[in-house]
């Protein structure tokens, strides 16, 4: 997991480095914000990915498969009944 987190940490460090440079430069601030945002998205996505993987491992350990996804042969809800009485 640490190697997967490295790009996000590097992007956040680059954001901090860009913002630490003194001076009023709008372009640098915009780039730093974008780089920091991408790094944050990377790390949050990684957290959700790792949670999902651990749930899959737990499910596999218990021997339970994930239920099949809804498809054309398996509707997501029961069909409607229309009673015209």
PDB file of N, CA and C in Angstrom:
ATOM      1  N   UNK A   1       0.828  -1.188   0.000  1.00  0.00           N
ATOM      2  CA  UNK A   1       0.000   0.000   0.000  1.00  0.00           C
ATOM      3  C   UNK A   1       0.870   1.248   0.000  1.00  0.00           C
ATOM      4  N   UNK A   2       2.000   1.203   0.668  1.00  0.00           N
ATOM      5  CA  UNK A   2       2.843   2.389   0.733  1.00  0.00           C
ATOM      6  C   UNK A   2       3.334   2.814  -0.641  1.00  0.00           C
ATOM      7  N   UNK A   3       3.653   1.851  -1.493  1.00  0.00           N
ATOM      8  CA  UNK A   3       4.093   2.216  -2.840  1.00  0.00           C
ATOM      9  C   UNK A   3       2.952   2.805  -3.654  1.00  0.00           C
ATOM     10  N   UNK A   4       1.748   2.337  -3.429  1.00  0.00           N
ATOM     11  CA  UNK A   4       0.597   2.911  -4.138  1.00  0.00           C
ATOM     12  C   UNK A   4       0.315   4.337  -3.682  1.00  0.00           C
ATOM     13  N   UNK A   5       0.660   4.659  -2.454  1.00  0.00           N
ATOM     14  CA  UNK A   5       0.402   5.996  -1.914  1.00  0.00           C
ATOM     15  C   UNK A   5       1.479   6.995  -2.321  1.00  0.00           C
ATOM     16  N   UNK A   6       2.613   6.520  -2.795  1.00  0.00           N
ATOM     17  CA  UNK A   6       3.736   7.406  -3.098  1.00  0.00           C
ATOM     18  C   UNK A   6       3.382   8.528  -4.086  1.00  0.00           C
ATOM     19  N   UNK A   7       2.695   8.253  -5.201  1.00  0.00           N
ATOM     20  CA  UNK A   7       2.372   9.367  -6.113  1.00  0.00           C
ATOM     21  C   UNK A   7       1.522  10.456  -5.448  1.00  0.00           C
ATOM     22  N   UNK A   8       0.573  10.062  -4.639  1.00  0.00           N
ATOM     23  CA  UNK A   8      -0.258  11.045  -3.956  1.00  0.00           C
ATOM     24  C   UNK A   8       0.540  11.894  -2.981  1.00  0.00           C
ATOM     25  N   UNK A   9       1.445  11.246  -2.256  1.00  0.00           N
ATOM     26  CA  UNK A   9       2.279  11.969  -1.300  1.00  0.00           C
ATOM     27  C   UNK A   9       3.230  12.913  -2.033  1.00  0.00           C
ATOM     28  N   UNK A  10       3.794  12.460  -3.143  1.00  0.00           N
ATOM     29  CA  UNK A  10       4.693  13.312  -3.926  1.00  0.00           C
ATOM     30  C   UNK A  10       3.935  14.522  -4.467  1.00  0.00           C
ATOM     31  N   UNK A  11       2.722  14.322  -4.952  1.00  0.00           N
ATOM     32  CA  UNK A  11       1.939  15.449  -5.466  1.00  0.00           C
ATOM     33  C   UNK A  11       1.601  16.438  -4.361  1.00  0.00           C
ATOM     34  N   UNK A  12       1.260  15.948  -3.179  1.00  0.00           N
ATOM     35  CA  UNK A  12       0.989  16.866  -2.072  1.00  0.00           C
ATOM     36  C   UNK A  12       2.250  17.612  -1.648  1.00  0.00           C
ATOM     37  N   UNK A  13       3.392  16.936  -1.658  1.00  0.00           N
ATOM     38  CA  UNK A  13       4.648  17.600  -1.321  1.00  0.00           C
ATOM     39  C   UNK A  13       4.989  18.669  -2.362  1.00  0.00           C
ATOM     40  N   UNK A  14       4.724  18.374  -3.628  1.00  0.00           N
ATOM     41  CA  UNK A  14       4.959  19.369  -4.673  1.00  0.00           C
ATOM     42  C   UNK A  14       4.043  20.575  -4.482  1.00  0.00           C
ATOM     43  N   UNK A  15       2.826  20.342  -4.059  1.00  0.00           N
ATOM     44  CA  UNK A  15       1.894  21.425  -3.786  1.00  0.00           C
ATOM     45  C   UNK A  15       2.436  22.321  -2.671  1.00  0.00           C
ATOM     46  N   UNK A  16       2.884  21.709  -1.612  1.00  0.00           N
ATOM     47  CA  UNK A  16       3.432  22.480  -0.485  1.00  0.00           C
ATOM     48  C   UNK A  16       4.664  23.254  -0.932  1.00  0.00           C
ATOM     49  N   UNK A  17       5.528  22.623  -1.727  1.00  0.00           N
ATOM     50  CA  UNK A  17       6.738  23.300  -2.199  1.00  0.00           C
ATOM     51  C   UNK A  17       6.380  24.494  -3.085  1.00  0.00           C
ATOM     52  N   UNK A  18       5.403  24.331  -3.951  1.00  0.00           N
ATOM     53  CA  UNK A  18       4.991  25.447  -4.812  1.00  0.00           C
ATOM     54  C   UNK A  18       4.388  26.585  -3.999  1.00  0.00           C
ATOM     55  N   UNK A  19       3.623  26.241  -2.990  1.00  0.00           N
ATOM     56  CA  UNK A  19       2.997  27.286  -2.174  1.00  0.00           C
ATOM     57  C   UNK A  19       3.988  27.941  -1.215  1.00  0.00           C
ATOM     58  N   UNK A  20       5.109  27.278  -0.924  1.00  0.00           N
ATOM     59  CA  UNK A  20       6.092  27.818   0.007  1.00  0.00           C
ATOM     60  C   UNK A  20       6.974  28.892  -0.628  1.00  0.00           C
ATOM     61  N   UNK A  21       7.004  28.931  -1.945  1.00  0.00           N
ATOM     62  CA  UNK A  21       7.819  29.934  -2.628  1.00  0.00           C
ATOM     63  C   UNK A  21       7.182  31.301  -2.410  1.00  0.00           C
ATOM     64  N   UNK A  22       7.960  32.274  -1.906  1.00  0.00           N
ATOM     65  CA  UNK A  22       7.376  33.587  -1.639  1.00  0.00           C
ATOM     66  C   UNK A  22       7.030  34.324  -2.930  1.00  0.00           C
ATOM     67  N   UNK A  23       6.058  35.177  -2.832  1.00  0.00           N
ATOM     68  CA  UNK A  23       5.657  35.986  -3.977  1.00  0.00           C
ATOM     69  C   UNK A  23       4.204  35.762  -4.327  1.00  0.00           C
ATOM     70  N   UNK A  24       3.677  36.689  -5.081  1.00  0.00           N
ATOM     71  CA  UNK A  24       2.272  36.642  -5.509  1.00  0.00           C
ATOM     72  C   UNK A  24       2.222  36.233  -6.976  1.00  0.00           C
ATOM     73  N   UNK A  25       2.102  34.961  -7.230  1.00  0.00           N
ATOM     74  CA  UNK A  25       2.018  34.462  -8.603  1.00  0.00           C
ATOM     75  C   UNK A  25       0.759  33.617  -8.725  1.00  0.00           C
ATOM     76  N   UNK A  26      -0.206  34.129  -9.474  1.00  0.00           N
ATOM     77  CA  UNK A  26      -1.496  33.447  -9.607  1.00  0.00           C
ATOM     78  C   UNK A  26      -1.341  32.102 -10.300  1.00  0.00           C
ATOM     79  N   UNK A  27      -0.528  32.055 -11.331  1.00  0.00           N
ATOM     80  CA  UNK A  27      -0.346  30.808 -12.077  1.00  0.00           C
ATOM     81  C   UNK A  27       0.217  29.724 -11.175  1.00  0.00           C
ATOM     82  N   UNK A  28       1.208  30.074 -10.368  1.00  0.00           N
ATOM     83  CA  UNK A  28       1.803  29.097  -9.459  1.00  0.00           C
ATOM     84  C   UNK A  28       0.779  28.615  -8.432  1.00  0.00           C
ATOM     85  N   UNK A  29      -0.050  29.518  -7.945  1.00  0.00           N
ATOM     86  CA  UNK A  29      -1.070  29.129  -6.962  1.00  0.00           C
ATOM     87  C   UNK A  29      -2.098  28.191  -7.585  1.00  0.00           C
ATOM     88  N   UNK A  30      -2.478  28.475  -8.829  1.00  0.00           N
ATOM     89  CA  UNK A  30      -3.454  27.612  -9.514  1.00  0.00           C
ATOM     90  C   UNK A  30      -2.853  26.229  -9.760  1.00  0.00           C
ATOM     91  N   UNK A  31      -1.615  26.190 -10.219  1.00  0.00           N
ATOM     92  CA  UNK A  31      -0.950  24.902 -10.467  1.00  0.00           C
ATOM     93  C   UNK A  31      -0.787  24.132  -9.154  1.00  0.00           C
ATOM     94  N   UNK A  32      -0.400  24.835  -8.091  1.00  0.00           N
ATOM     95  CA  UNK A  32      -0.233  24.174  -6.790  1.00  0.00           C
ATOM     96  C   UNK A  32      -1.553  23.611  -6.295  1.00  0.00           C
ATOM     97  N   UNK A  33      -2.622  24.357  -6.471  1.00  0.00           N
ATOM     98  CA  UNK A  33      -3.941  23.873  -6.047  1.00  0.00           C
ATOM     99  C   UNK A  33      -4.362  22.650  -6.851  1.00  0.00           C
ATOM    100  N   UNK A  34      -4.124  22.683  -8.160  1.00  0.00           N
ATOM    101  CA  UNK A  34      -4.478  21.541  -9.010  1.00  0.00           C
ATOM    102  C   UNK A  34      -3.653  20.313  -8.642  1.00  0.00           C
ATOM    103  N   UNK A  35      -2.359  20.502  -8.448  1.00  0.00           N
ATOM    104  CA  UNK A  35      -1.481  19.380  -8.096  1.00  0.00           C
ATOM    105  C   UNK A  35      -1.872  18.812  -6.731  1.00  0.00           C
ATOM    106  N   UNK A  36      -2.149  19.683  -5.779  1.00  0.00           N
ATOM    107  CA  UNK A  36      -2.573  19.221  -4.459  1.00  0.00           C
ATOM    108  C   UNK A  36      -3.909  18.503  -4.513  1.00  0.00           C
ATOM    109  N   UNK A  37      -4.821  19.004  -5.332  1.00  0.00           N
ATOM    110  CA  UNK A  37      -6.119  18.348  -5.480  1.00  0.00           C
ATOM    111  C   UNK A  37      -6.004  16.961  -6.084  1.00  0.00           C
ATOM    112  N   UNK A  38      -5.161  16.835  -7.084  1.00  0.00           N
ATOM    113  CA  UNK A  38      -4.954  15.524  -7.699  1.00  0.00           C
ATOM    114  C   UNK A  38      -4.327  14.558  -6.693  1.00  0.00           C
ATOM    115  N   UNK A  39      -3.372  15.059  -5.915  1.00  0.00           N
ATOM    116  CA  UNK A  39      -2.757  14.210  -4.884  1.00  0.00           C
ATOM    117  C   UNK A  39      -3.769  13.765  -3.838  1.00  0.00           C
ATOM    118  N   UNK A  40      -4.641  14.690  -3.421  1.00  0.00           N
ATOM    119  CA  UNK A  40      -5.663  14.339  -2.426  1.00  0.00           C
ATOM    120  C   UNK A  40      -6.652  13.319  -2.996  1.00  0.00           C
ATOM    121  N   UNK A  41      -7.066  13.516  -4.233  1.00  0.00           N
ATOM    122  CA  UNK A  41      -7.982  12.564  -4.874  1.00  0.00           C
ATOM    123  C   UNK A  41      -7.320  11.194  -4.962  1.00  0.00           C
ATOM    124  N   UNK A  42      -6.044  11.167  -5.305  1.00  0.00           N
ATOM    125  CA  UNK A  42      -5.302   9.900  -5.381  1.00  0.00           C
ATOM    126  C   UNK A  42      -5.358   9.163  -4.042  1.00  0.00           C
ATOM    127  N   UNK A  43      -5.083   9.879  -2.965  1.00  0.00           N
ATOM    128  CA  UNK A  43      -5.019   9.239  -1.653  1.00  0.00           C
ATOM    129  C   UNK A  43      -6.397   8.797  -1.160  1.00  0.00           C
ATOM    130  N   UNK A  44      -7.424   9.588  -1.393  1.00  0.00           N
ATOM    131  CA  UNK A  44      -8.777   9.193  -0.983  1.00  0.00           C
ATOM    132  C   UNK A  44      -9.233   7.983  -1.800  1.00  0.00           C
ATOM    133  N   UNK A  45      -8.958   8.005  -3.097  1.00  0.00           N
ATOM    134  CA  UNK A  45      -9.320   6.864  -3.950  1.00  0.00           C
ATOM    135  C   UNK A  45      -8.584   5.607  -3.502  1.00  0.00           C
ATOM    136  N   UNK A  46      -7.326   5.751  -3.134  1.00  0.00           N
ATOM    137  CA  UNK A  46      -6.556   4.610  -2.656  1.00  0.00           C
ATOM    138  C   UNK A  46      -7.151   4.037  -1.377  1.00  0.00           C
ATOM    139  N   UNK A  47      -7.620   4.917  -0.502  1.00  0.00           N
ATOM    140  CA  UNK A  47      -8.233   4.433   0.741  1.00  0.00           C
ATOM    141  C   UNK A  47      -9.482   3.599   0.431  1.00  0.00           C
ATOM    142  N   UNK A  48     -10.333   4.091  -0.466  1.00  0.00           N
ATOM    143  CA  UNK A  48     -11.531   3.326  -0.826  1.00  0.00           C
ATOM    144  C   UNK A  48     -11.160   2.025  -1.529  1.00  0.00           C
ATOM    145  N   UNK A  49     -10.131   2.048  -2.370  1.00  0.00           N
ATOM    146  CA  UNK A  49      -9.676   0.843  -3.052  1.00  0.00           C
ATOM    147  C   UNK A  49      -9.205  -0.205  -2.050  1.00  0.00           C
ATOM    148  N   UNK A  50      -8.423   0.223  -1.069  1.00  0.00           N
ATOM    149  CA  UNK A  50      -7.918  -0.719  -0.067  1.00  0.00           C
ATOM    150  C   UNK A  50      -9.043  -1.276   0.800  1.00  0.00           C
ATOM    151  N   UNK A  51     -10.027  -0.461   1.121  1.00  0.00           N
ATOM    152  CA  UNK A  51     -11.182  -0.952   1.883  1.00  0.00           C
ATOM    153  C   UNK A  51     -11.925  -2.010   1.080  1.00  0.00           C
ATOM    154  N   UNK A  52     -12.142  -1.742  -0.195  1.00  0.00           N
ATOM    155  CA  UNK A  52     -12.817  -2.716  -1.059  1.00  0.00           C
ATOM    156  C   UNK A  52     -12.037  -4.008  -1.178  1.00  0.00           C
ATOM    157  N   UNK A  53     -10.720  -3.906  -1.304  1.00  0.00           N
ATOM    158  CA  UNK A  53      -9.898  -5.122  -1.393  1.00  0.00           C
ATOM    159  C   UNK A  53      -9.973  -5.935  -0.121  1.00  0.00           C
ATOM    160  N   UNK A  54      -9.961  -5.259   1.025  1.00  0.00           N
ATOM    161  CA  UNK A  54     -10.029  -6.012   2.281  1.00  0.00           C
ATOM    162  C   UNK A  54     -11.387  -6.693   2.431  1.00  0.00           C
ATOM    163  N   UNK A  55     -12.445  -6.029   1.971  1.00  0.00           N
ATOM    164  CA  UNK A  55     -13.766  -6.664   2.013  1.00  0.00           C
ATOM    165  C   UNK A  55     -13.817  -7.870   1.085  1.00  0.00           C
ATOM    166  N   UNK A  56     -13.199  -7.757  -0.086  1.00  0.00           N
ATOM    167  CA  UNK A  56     -13.162  -8.895  -1.008  1.00  0.00           C
ATOM    168  C   UNK A  56     -12.372 -10.061  -0.425  1.00  0.00           C
ATOM    169  N   UNK A  57     -11.253  -9.756   0.220  1.00  0.00           N
ATOM    170  CA  UNK A  57     -10.464 -10.827   0.856  1.00  0.00           C
ATOM    171  C   UNK A  57     -11.250 -11.505   1.969  1.00  0.00           C
ATOM    172  N   UNK A  58     -11.960 -10.714   2.747  1.00  0.00           N
ATOM    173  CA  UNK A  58     -12.777 -11.280   3.831  1.00  0.00           C
ATOM    174  C   UNK A  58     -13.881 -12.162   3.263  1.00  0.00           C
ATOM    175  N   UNK A  59     -14.517 -11.698   2.217  1.00  0.00           N
ATOM    176  CA  UNK A  59     -15.582 -12.473   1.579  1.00  0.00           C
ATOM    177  C   UNK A  59     -15.027 -13.773   1.014  1.00  0.00           C
ATOM    178  N   UNK A  60     -13.849 -13.711   0.405  1.00  0.00           N
ATOM    179  CA  UNK A  60     -13.232 -14.920  -0.152  1.00  0.00           C
ATOM    180  C   UNK A  60     -12.819 -15.871   0.969  1.00  0.00           C
ATOM    181  N   UNK A  61     -12.353 -15.327   2.074  1.00  0.00           N
ATOM    182  CA  UNK A  61     -11.952 -16.178   3.194  1.00  0.00           C
ATOM    183  C   UNK A  61     -13.141 -16.926   3.754  1.00  0.00           C
ATOM    184  N   UNK A  62     -14.284 -16.276   3.780  1.00  0.00           N
ATOM    185  CA  UNK A  62     -15.488 -16.933   4.283  1.00  0.00           C
ATOM    186  C   UNK A  62     -16.122 -17.859   3.254  1.00  0.00           C
ATOM    187  N   UNK A  63     -15.653 -17.768   2.023  1.00  0.00           N
ATOM    188  CA  UNK A  63     -16.164 -18.643   0.982  1.00  0.00           C
ATOM    189  C   UNK A  63     -17.453 -18.163   0.351  1.00  0.00           C
ATOM    190  N   UNK A  64     -17.791 -16.915   0.579  1.00  0.00           N
ATOM    191  CA  UNK A  64     -19.019 -16.384  -0.011  1.00  0.00           C
ATOM    192  C   UNK A  64     -18.661 -15.549  -1.223  1.00  0.00           C
ATOM    193  N   UNK A  65     -19.304 -15.846  -2.306  1.00  0.00           N
ATOM    194  CA  UNK A  65     -19.090 -15.056  -3.514  1.00  0.00           C
ATOM    195  C   UNK A  65     -20.023 -13.860  -3.507  1.00  0.00           C
ATOM    196  N   UNK A  66     -19.648 -12.865  -4.246  1.00  0.00           N
ATOM    197  CA  UNK A  66     -20.489 -11.685  -4.391  1.00  0.00           C
ATOM    198  C   UNK A  66     -21.732 -12.068  -5.191  1.00  0.00           C
ATOM    199  N   UNK A  67     -22.909 -11.577  -4.817  1.00  0.00           N
ATOM    200  CA  UNK A  67     -24.113 -11.907  -5.584  1.00  0.00           C
ATOM    201  C   UNK A  67     -24.009 -11.358  -6.997  1.00  0.00           C
ATOM    202  N   UNK A  68     -24.603 -12.041  -7.964  1.00  0.00           N
ATOM    203  CA  UNK A  68     -24.487 -11.575  -9.348  1.00  0.00           C
ATOM    204  C   UNK A  68     -25.135 -10.207  -9.523  1.00  0.00           C
ATOM    205  N   UNK A  69     -24.542  -9.448 -10.399  1.00  0.00           N
ATOM    206  CA  UNK A  69     -25.063  -8.109 -10.676  1.00  0.00           C
ATOM    207  C   UNK A  69     -26.358  -8.209 -11.470  1.00  0.00           C
ATOM    208  N   UNK A  70     -27.152  -7.167 -11.382  1.00  0.00           N
ATOM    209  CA  UNK A  70     -28.405  -7.136 -12.142  1.00  0.00           C
ATOM    210  C   UNK A  70     -28.085  -7.071 -13.628  1.00  0.00           C
ATOM    211  N   UNK A  71     -28.804  -7.788 -14.401  1.00  0.00           N
ATOM    212  CA  UNK A  71     -28.608  -7.807 -15.847  1.00  0.00           C
ATOM    213  C   UNK A  71     -29.945  -8.037 -16.528  1.00  0.00           C
ATOM    214  N   UNK A  72     -29.913  -8.286 -17.834  1.00  0.00           N
ATOM    215  CA  UNK A  72     -31.177  -8.499 -18.550  1.00  0.00           C
ATOM    216  C   UNK A  72     -31.951  -9.716 -18.057  1.00  0.00           C
ATOM    217  N   UNK A  73     -31.245 -10.731 -17.560  1.00  0.00           N
ATOM    218  CA  UNK A  73     -31.931 -11.929 -17.077  1.00  0.00           C
ATOM    219  C   UNK A  73     -32.239 -11.847 -15.587  1.00  0.00           C
ATOM    220  N   UNK A  74     -31.776 -10.794 -14.900  1.00  0.00           N
ATOM    221  CA  UNK A  74     -32.033 -10.623 -13.476  1.00  0.00           C
ATOM    222  C   UNK A  74     -32.417  -9.165 -13.224  1.00  0.00           C
ATOM    223  N   UNK A  75     -33.700  -8.876 -13.189  1.00  0.00           N
ATOM    224  CA  UNK A  75     -34.111  -7.480 -13.017  1.00  0.00           C
ATOM    225  C   UNK A  75     -33.734  -6.947 -11.640  1.00  0.00           C
ATOM    226  N   UNK A  76     -33.637  -5.624 -11.565  1.00  0.00           N
ATOM    227  CA  UNK A  76     -33.258  -5.005 -10.302  1.00  0.00           C
ATOM    228  C   UNK A  76     -34.426  -4.904  -9.342  1.00  0.00           C
ATOM    229  N   UNK A  77     -35.633  -4.978  -9.833  1.00  0.00           N
ATOM    230  CA  UNK A  77     -36.805  -4.937  -8.964  1.00  0.00           C
ATOM    231  C   UNK A  77     -37.869  -5.861  -9.559  1.00  0.00           C
ATOM    232  N   UNK A  78     -38.809  -6.280  -8.744  1.00  0.00           N
ATOM    233  CA  UNK A  78     -39.846  -7.178  -9.271  1.00  0.00           C
ATOM    234  C   UNK A  78     -40.723  -6.438 -10.279  1.00  0.00           C
ATOM    235  N   UNK A  79     -41.293  -7.183 -11.220  1.00  0.00           N
ATOM    236  CA  UNK A  79     -42.154  -6.528 -12.213  1.00  0.00           C
ATOM    237  C   UNK A  79     -43.414  -5.971 -11.556  1.00  0.00           C
ATOM    238  N   UNK A  80     -43.957  -4.929 -12.151  1.00  0.00           N
ATOM    239  CA  UNK A  80     -45.168  -4.320 -11.626  1.00  0.00           C
ATOM    240  C   UNK A  80     -46.385  -5.188 -11.930  1.00  0.00           C
ATOM    241  N   UNK A  81     -47.295  -5.202 -10.991  1.00  0.00           N
ATOM    242  CA  UNK A  81     -48.561  -5.904 -11.230  1.00  0.00           C
ATOM    243  C   UNK A  81     -49.642  -4.852 -11.390  1.00  0.00           C
ATOM    244  N   UNK A  82     -50.430  -5.014 -12.399  1.00  0.00           N
ATOM    245  CA  UNK A  82     -51.525  -4.064 -12.618  1.00  0.00           C
ATOM    246  C   UNK A  82     -52.838  -4.801 -12.463  1.00  0.00           C
ATOM    247  N   UNK A  83     -53.552  -4.431 -11.448  1.00  0.00           N
ATOM    248  CA  UNK A  83     -54.873  -5.021 -11.198  1.00  0.00           C
ATOM    249  C   UNK A  83     -55.930  -4.040 -11.676  1.00  0.00           C
ATOM    250  N   UNK A  84     -56.665  -4.454 -12.653  1.00  0.00           N
ATOM    251  CA  UNK A  84     -57.752  -3.618 -13.167  1.00  0.00           C
ATOM    252  C   UNK A  84     -59.072  -4.223 -12.679  1.00  0.00           C
ATOM    253  N   UNK A  85     -59.512  -3.792 -11.551  1.00  0.00           N
ATOM    254  CA  UNK A  85     -60.657  -4.437 -10.976  1.00  0.00           C
ATOM    255  C   UNK A  85     -61.844  -3.670 -10.950  1.00  0.00           C
TER     256      UNK A  85
END
